[in-house]
């Protein structure tokens, strides 16, 4: 019963939220931003090149490490639950999984991401 | 047209104002920060009233018009101590005797009730540059990006000063109405991310632009706008309470050491200290050919802004005179600005000798 009430509450609140948003938008008189309004603010100056540009994601080495270790842990918890039932089959599967993930760690090692700068 | 409930709600909030400073902006302009009914915002996108304080030089009127069009509707422009430009003829003028604070409140109320119509765009409603492709629908073109979308070239790779990775450099003019830059100053900056790669002066700051505004801009950049506004109160910098607050805020340590060193050894910290303790006497810095490039290139945006605002106006104009000006005049209206800039810089370099 409580689940039904919770679902009804969620649906009802989302409906109210949507109605609120729509009525808030309706207050706006529908004018679209004109072309001069859409220009980037540079304090009165105008840009000469597009703002679209390629950045270097300098934290990518941290991301690589995070994915390698975090993914490992994420799958090891449920694996640990079924390990006793499944036995050596589960061990072999996890071994393969870890082998693939460790390629990422080895690559990072080669790139020198474990050296503190 | 009556006010609906949401307009009534909006009328209770402080009036968001963006200030575009002219050459001789009156001293009271800064005091507007102390008015609780007004909120001085840092971007035209958040403002409903554009306040033009002082005379905008002829070379900068095109910039003012671009800025005007960036305000959202409903909007109004008020010229204070200056006369409206021809294109902004519907703008209001305020003369010296009027109470500006209440006038701003009335104007915003008139905008919200619909008594006063929102100002139309000055510039034509068309893309700043049109797409010039080769295909029948304007699509396509040469190169990796398929031509120059909307007439603006895509950013291309350039050497990075930090680690040599080749990444896109972004070049644009910044100013003259950017709140973190000294008013009237236009810089052509090439950025890689937030790193200053190249700086050229398009227009130096106004000759009498800032009366002690640097220190307040510095405090705001360091995240202490309340302390900055406190400085607007008469003799606030002499009060023991204010000095204690500055010490407690840890603002001195927030400025990186050895930032923006000049030849005589002063850095942003020491200049900040001087401005805080002795705001009426400008420091006589020995600049000796120091240009903006020496100070800003290789710096990140926040550091560069601290450096720029740590100089008093005279020194900054001298530094601008030592900086190579922007030579490429590909825009029609920028040749005028550049020549105006040259005149100003010649003048300041004479003053320096």
Short mmCIF file of N, CA, C and O in Angstrom, two decimals, chain B residues 120-204:
data_model
loop_
_atom_site.label_atom_id
_atom_site.label_comp_id
_atom_site.label_asym_id
_atom_site.label_seq_id
_atom_site.Cartn_x
_atom_site.Cartn_y
_atom_site.Cartn_z
N UNK B 120 13.90 48.56 -28.45
CA UNK B 120 14.18 47.61 -29.53
C UNK B 120 15.69 47.52 -29.75
O UNK B 120 16.46 48.35 -29.25
N UNK B 121 16.11 46.50 -30.49
CA UNK B 121 17.52 46.35 -30.81
C UNK B 121 18.03 47.51 -31.65
O UNK B 121 17.29 48.05 -32.48
N UNK B 122 19.26 47.88 -31.43
CA UNK B 122 19.88 48.90 -32.28
C UNK B 122 20.38 48.25 -33.56
O UNK B 122 20.20 48.77 -34.66
N UNK B 123 20.98 47.09 -33.40
CA UNK B 123 21.55 46.41 -34.56
C UNK B 123 20.47 45.61 -35.28
O UNK B 123 19.48 45.21 -34.68
N UNK B 124 20.63 45.40 -36.57
CA UNK B 124 19.64 44.62 -37.32
C UNK B 124 19.60 43.17 -36.85
O UNK B 124 20.62 42.62 -36.43
N UNK B 125 18.40 42.57 -36.91
CA UNK B 125 18.23 41.20 -36.44
C UNK B 125 18.67 40.22 -37.53
O UNK B 125 17.86 39.62 -38.22
N UNK B 126 19.96 40.10 -37.68
CA UNK B 126 20.50 39.14 -38.64
C UNK B 126 21.82 38.63 -38.06
O UNK B 126 22.43 39.30 -37.22
N UNK B 127 22.26 37.44 -38.50
CA UNK B 127 23.52 36.93 -37.95
C UNK B 127 24.67 37.91 -38.18
O UNK B 127 24.70 38.59 -39.22
N UNK B 128 25.56 38.00 -37.21
CA UNK B 128 26.69 38.93 -37.33
C UNK B 128 27.48 38.64 -38.60
O UNK B 128 27.96 39.54 -39.28
N UNK B 129 27.62 37.39 -38.92
CA UNK B 129 28.26 36.98 -40.16
C UNK B 129 27.36 35.92 -40.76
O UNK B 129 26.86 35.07 -40.05
N UNK B 130 27.16 35.95 -42.06
CA UNK B 130 26.29 34.93 -42.65
C UNK B 130 27.12 33.73 -43.07
O UNK B 130 28.31 33.82 -43.33
N UNK B 131 26.46 32.62 -43.10
CA UNK B 131 27.10 31.38 -43.53
C UNK B 131 27.47 31.50 -45.00
O UNK B 131 26.65 31.87 -45.83
N UNK B 132 28.71 31.19 -45.31
CA UNK B 132 29.11 31.23 -46.71
C UNK B 132 29.67 29.88 -47.11
O UNK B 132 30.85 29.64 -47.04
N UNK B 133 28.80 28.95 -47.46
CA UNK B 133 29.23 27.64 -47.93
C UNK B 133 29.19 27.59 -49.44
O UNK B 133 28.86 28.56 -50.10
N UNK B 134 29.54 26.42 -49.97
CA UNK B 134 29.59 26.30 -51.43
C UNK B 134 28.37 25.58 -51.99
O UNK B 134 28.06 25.69 -53.17
N UNK B 135 27.65 24.83 -51.13
CA UNK B 135 26.52 24.04 -51.60
C UNK B 135 25.32 24.89 -51.94
O UNK B 135 25.29 26.09 -51.65
N UNK B 136 24.27 24.26 -52.56
CA UNK B 136 23.08 25.02 -52.95
C UNK B 136 22.33 25.62 -51.77
O UNK B 136 21.63 26.61 -51.91
N UNK B 137 22.47 25.03 -50.57
CA UNK B 137 21.81 25.59 -49.39
C UNK B 137 22.80 26.30 -48.48
O UNK B 137 22.52 26.48 -47.30
N UNK B 138 23.93 26.66 -49.06
CA UNK B 138 24.94 27.35 -48.26
C UNK B 138 25.78 26.42 -47.42
O UNK B 138 26.57 26.87 -46.60
N UNK B 139 25.60 25.12 -47.60
CA UNK B 139 26.33 24.19 -46.75
C UNK B 139 27.68 23.85 -47.37
O UNK B 139 27.92 24.12 -48.55
N UNK B 140 28.54 23.26 -46.57
CA UNK B 140 29.78 22.70 -47.09
C UNK B 140 30.85 23.74 -47.33
O UNK B 140 30.63 24.95 -47.26
N UNK B 141 32.05 23.23 -47.61
CA UNK B 141 33.16 24.12 -47.86
C UNK B 141 34.45 23.36 -47.71
O UNK B 141 34.45 22.15 -47.50
N UNK B 142 35.54 24.10 -47.79
CA UNK B 142 36.85 23.44 -47.71
C UNK B 142 37.24 23.23 -46.26
O UNK B 142 36.75 23.91 -45.36
N UNK B 143 38.18 22.33 -46.07
CA UNK B 143 38.80 22.19 -44.76
C UNK B 143 38.04 21.25 -43.84
O UNK B 143 36.93 20.81 -44.14
N UNK B 144 38.66 20.98 -42.70
CA UNK B 144 38.13 20.01 -41.76
C UNK B 144 36.76 20.42 -41.24
O UNK B 144 35.89 19.61 -41.01
N UNK B 145 36.56 21.73 -41.06
CA UNK B 145 35.31 22.20 -40.47
C UNK B 145 34.24 22.47 -41.52
O UNK B 145 33.16 22.93 -41.19
N UNK B 146 34.55 22.24 -42.80
CA UNK B 146 33.56 22.52 -43.83
C UNK B 146 33.36 24.01 -44.02
O UNK B 146 32.24 24.50 -44.01
N UNK B 147 34.43 24.73 -44.20
CA UNK B 147 34.33 26.16 -44.48
C UNK B 147 34.35 27.00 -43.22
O UNK B 147 34.87 26.58 -42.19
N UNK B 148 33.79 28.18 -43.31
CA UNK B 148 33.75 29.08 -42.17
C UNK B 148 32.30 29.31 -41.78
O UNK B 148 31.65 30.18 -42.33
N UNK B 149 31.79 28.53 -40.85
CA UNK B 149 30.39 28.67 -40.46
C UNK B 149 30.08 30.08 -39.98
O UNK B 149 30.82 30.62 -39.14
N UNK B 150 29.05 30.68 -40.52
CA UNK B 150 28.64 32.04 -40.18
C UNK B 150 29.79 33.04 -40.30
O UNK B 150 29.87 33.98 -39.53
N UNK B 151 30.64 32.82 -41.29
CA UNK B 151 31.66 33.81 -41.59
C UNK B 151 32.77 33.91 -40.58
O UNK B 151 33.72 34.65 -40.76
N UNK B 152 32.65 33.15 -39.48
CA UNK B 152 33.70 33.23 -38.47
C UNK B 152 34.58 32.00 -38.59
O UNK B 152 34.06 30.88 -38.56
N UNK B 153 35.88 32.18 -38.70
CA UNK B 153 36.74 31.00 -38.79
C UNK B 153 36.73 30.21 -37.50
O UNK B 153 36.53 30.77 -36.42
N UNK B 154 36.94 28.90 -37.62
CA UNK B 154 37.02 28.07 -36.43
C UNK B 154 38.38 28.31 -35.78
O UNK B 154 39.35 28.67 -36.44
N UNK B 155 38.43 28.10 -34.46
CA UNK B 155 39.70 28.23 -33.76
C UNK B 155 40.64 27.14 -34.25
O UNK B 155 40.22 26.02 -34.51
N UNK B 156 41.91 27.47 -34.41
CA UNK B 156 42.88 26.49 -34.90
C UNK B 156 43.95 26.24 -33.84
O UNK B 156 44.13 27.03 -32.92
N UNK B 157 44.68 25.14 -34.03
CA UNK B 157 45.65 24.75 -32.99
C UNK B 157 46.82 25.73 -32.92
O UNK B 157 47.21 26.33 -33.91
N UNK B 158 47.36 25.83 -31.74
CA UNK B 158 48.51 26.68 -31.50
C UNK B 158 49.31 26.04 -30.36
O UNK B 158 48.78 25.23 -29.62
N UNK B 159 50.59 26.41 -30.25
CA UNK B 159 51.42 25.82 -29.21
C UNK B 159 50.91 26.22 -27.83
O UNK B 159 50.54 27.37 -27.61
N UNK B 160 50.91 25.26 -26.92
CA UNK B 160 50.52 25.57 -25.55
C UNK B 160 51.77 25.95 -24.77
O UNK B 160 52.82 25.34 -24.93
N UNK B 161 51.64 26.98 -23.92
CA UNK B 161 52.82 27.43 -23.18
C UNK B 161 53.10 26.54 -21.98
O UNK B 161 54.18 26.57 -21.44
N UNK B 162 52.10 25.78 -21.54
CA UNK B 162 52.30 25.01 -20.32
C UNK B 162 53.05 23.72 -20.58
O UNK B 162 54.06 23.43 -19.95
N UNK B 163 52.55 22.91 -21.54
CA UNK B 163 53.17 21.60 -21.72
C UNK B 163 53.38 21.23 -23.18
O UNK B 163 53.66 20.07 -23.49
N UNK B 164 53.22 22.17 -24.09
CA UNK B 164 53.55 21.91 -25.48
C UNK B 164 52.51 21.11 -26.24
O UNK B 164 52.74 20.77 -27.40
N UNK B 165 51.38 20.80 -25.63
CA UNK B 165 50.31 20.12 -26.36
C UNK B 165 49.65 21.12 -27.29
O UNK B 165 49.26 22.19 -26.84
N UNK B 166 49.53 20.77 -28.56
CA UNK B 166 48.93 21.74 -29.50
C UNK B 166 47.42 21.70 -29.38
O UNK B 166 46.79 20.69 -29.66
N UNK B 167 46.85 22.81 -28.96
CA UNK B 167 45.40 22.88 -28.79
C UNK B 167 44.89 24.20 -29.35
O UNK B 167 45.66 25.07 -29.73
N UNK B 168 43.55 24.32 -29.41
CA UNK B 168 42.96 25.48 -30.06
C UNK B 168 43.16 26.76 -29.25
O UNK B 168 42.97 26.78 -28.05
N UNK B 169 43.52 27.80 -29.98
CA UNK B 169 43.67 29.11 -29.36
C UNK B 169 42.47 29.97 -29.75
O UNK B 169 42.01 29.93 -30.88
N UNK B 170 41.96 30.73 -28.80
CA UNK B 170 40.79 31.57 -29.02
C UNK B 170 41.21 33.03 -28.93
O UNK B 170 41.75 33.45 -27.92
N UNK B 171 40.98 33.77 -30.00
CA UNK B 171 41.34 35.19 -30.00
C UNK B 171 40.08 36.03 -30.07
O UNK B 171 39.21 35.78 -30.90
N UNK B 172 40.00 37.00 -29.19
CA UNK B 172 38.84 37.91 -29.21
C UNK B 172 39.22 39.21 -28.53
O UNK B 172 40.17 39.26 -27.75
N UNK B 173 38.46 40.25 -28.87
CA UNK B 173 38.61 41.52 -28.16
C UNK B 173 37.78 41.47 -26.89
O UNK B 173 36.63 41.03 -26.91
N UNK B 174 38.35 41.90 -25.79
CA UNK B 174 37.63 41.96 -24.53
C UNK B 174 37.55 43.42 -24.09
O UNK B 174 38.53 44.12 -24.10
N UNK B 175 36.39 43.84 -23.67
CA UNK B 175 36.19 45.22 -23.24
C UNK B 175 35.33 45.97 -24.23
O UNK B 175 34.81 45.35 -25.13
N UNK B 176 35.11 47.24 -24.06
CA UNK B 176 35.60 48.14 -23.01
C UNK B 176 34.69 48.19 -21.78
O UNK B 176 35.02 48.88 -20.83
N UNK B 177 33.57 47.46 -21.81
CA UNK B 177 32.64 47.55 -20.67
C UNK B 177 32.62 46.25 -19.88
O UNK B 177 31.58 45.83 -19.39
N UNK B 178 33.75 45.60 -19.76
CA UNK B 178 33.83 44.36 -18.99
C UNK B 178 34.18 44.74 -17.56
O UNK B 178 35.14 45.49 -17.35
N UNK B 179 33.42 44.22 -16.59
CA UNK B 179 33.57 44.74 -15.23
C UNK B 179 34.95 44.47 -14.63
O UNK B 179 35.41 45.24 -13.80
N UNK B 180 35.60 43.37 -15.04
CA UNK B 180 36.89 43.09 -14.41
C UNK B 180 38.04 43.83 -15.09
O UNK B 180 39.14 43.86 -14.55
N UNK B 181 37.79 44.42 -16.23
CA UNK B 181 38.83 45.21 -16.90
C UNK B 181 38.65 46.68 -16.53
O UNK B 181 37.53 47.12 -16.31
N UNK B 182 39.74 47.44 -16.47
CA UNK B 182 39.60 48.88 -16.27
C UNK B 182 38.72 49.47 -17.38
O UNK B 182 38.84 49.05 -18.53
N UNK B 183 37.82 50.40 -17.03
CA UNK B 183 36.84 50.83 -18.03
C UNK B 183 37.52 51.54 -19.19
O UNK B 183 38.48 52.28 -19.03
N UNK B 184 36.99 51.29 -20.36
CA UNK B 184 37.52 51.89 -21.58
C UNK B 184 38.61 51.06 -22.22
O UNK B 184 39.03 51.32 -23.33
N UNK B 185 39.11 50.05 -21.51
CA UNK B 185 40.23 49.28 -22.02
C UNK B 185 39.73 48.14 -22.91
O UNK B 185 38.83 47.40 -22.53
N UNK B 186 40.30 48.03 -24.11
CA UNK B 186 39.99 46.88 -24.97
C UNK B 186 41.30 46.14 -25.22
O UNK B 186 42.28 46.73 -25.66
N UNK B 187 41.31 44.86 -24.91
CA UNK B 187 42.48 44.04 -25.15
C UNK B 187 42.14 42.96 -26.16
O UNK B 187 41.07 42.37 -26.09
N UNK B 188 43.04 42.74 -27.09
CA UNK B 188 42.89 41.58 -27.97
C UNK B 188 43.69 40.45 -27.35
O UNK B 188 44.91 40.51 -27.28
N UNK B 189 42.98 39.46 -26.83
CA UNK B 189 43.62 38.40 -26.06
C UNK B 189 43.52 37.08 -26.80
O UNK B 189 42.45 36.74 -27.30
N UNK B 190 44.63 36.38 -26.89
CA UNK B 190 44.62 35.01 -27.40
C UNK B 190 44.71 34.07 -26.21
O UNK B 190 45.67 34.14 -25.44
N UNK B 191 43.67 33.26 -26.05
CA UNK B 191 43.58 32.40 -24.88
C UNK B 191 43.70 30.94 -25.28
O UNK B 191 43.23 30.55 -26.35
N UNK B 192 44.35 30.16 -24.45
CA UNK B 192 44.29 28.71 -24.59
C UNK B 192 43.69 28.20 -23.30
O UNK B 192 44.36 28.17 -22.28
N UNK B 193 42.41 27.83 -23.36
CA UNK B 193 41.72 27.57 -22.11
C UNK B 193 41.67 28.88 -21.36
O UNK B 193 41.19 29.87 -21.88
N UNK B 194 42.23 28.92 -20.15
CA UNK B 194 42.24 30.17 -19.40
C UNK B 194 43.64 30.78 -19.37
O UNK B 194 43.92 31.66 -18.58
N UNK B 195 44.51 30.31 -20.25
CA UNK B 195 45.89 30.80 -20.26
C UNK B 195 46.07 31.92 -21.28
O UNK B 195 45.68 31.77 -22.43
N UNK B 196 46.68 33.02 -20.85
CA UNK B 196 46.94 34.13 -21.76
C UNK B 196 48.13 33.77 -22.64
O UNK B 196 49.22 33.52 -22.15
N UNK B 197 47.90 33.73 -23.93
CA UNK B 197 48.99 33.39 -24.83
C UNK B 197 49.58 34.65 -25.48
O UNK B 197 50.77 34.76 -25.64
N UNK B 198 48.70 35.57 -25.85
CA UNK B 198 49.16 36.81 -26.49
C UNK B 198 48.21 37.93 -26.10
O UNK B 198 47.02 37.73 -25.99
N UNK B 199 48.78 39.11 -25.88
CA UNK B 199 47.96 40.26 -25.52
C UNK B 199 48.35 41.44 -26.40
O UNK B 199 49.54 41.71 -26.59
N UNK B 200 47.38 42.11 -26.97
CA UNK B 200 47.63 43.36 -27.68
C UNK B 200 46.60 44.37 -27.22
O UNK B 200 45.49 44.02 -26.85
N UNK B 201 46.99 45.63 -27.19
CA UNK B 201 46.09 46.68 -26.74
C UNK B 201 45.35 47.25 -27.95
O UNK B 201 45.97 47.66 -28.92
N UNK B 202 44.03 47.21 -27.91
CA UNK B 202 43.25 47.86 -28.95
C UNK B 202 42.93 49.28 -28.52
O UNK B 202 42.96 50.21 -29.32
N UNK B 203 42.64 49.45 -27.26
CA UNK B 203 42.34 50.77 -26.73
C UNK B 203 42.76 50.80 -25.27
O UNK B 203 42.41 49.90 -24.51
N UNK B 204 43.53 51.81 -24.84
CA UNK B 204 43.95 51.87 -23.43
C UNK B 204 42.80 52.34 -22.55
O UNK B 204 41.81 52.82 -23.06
#
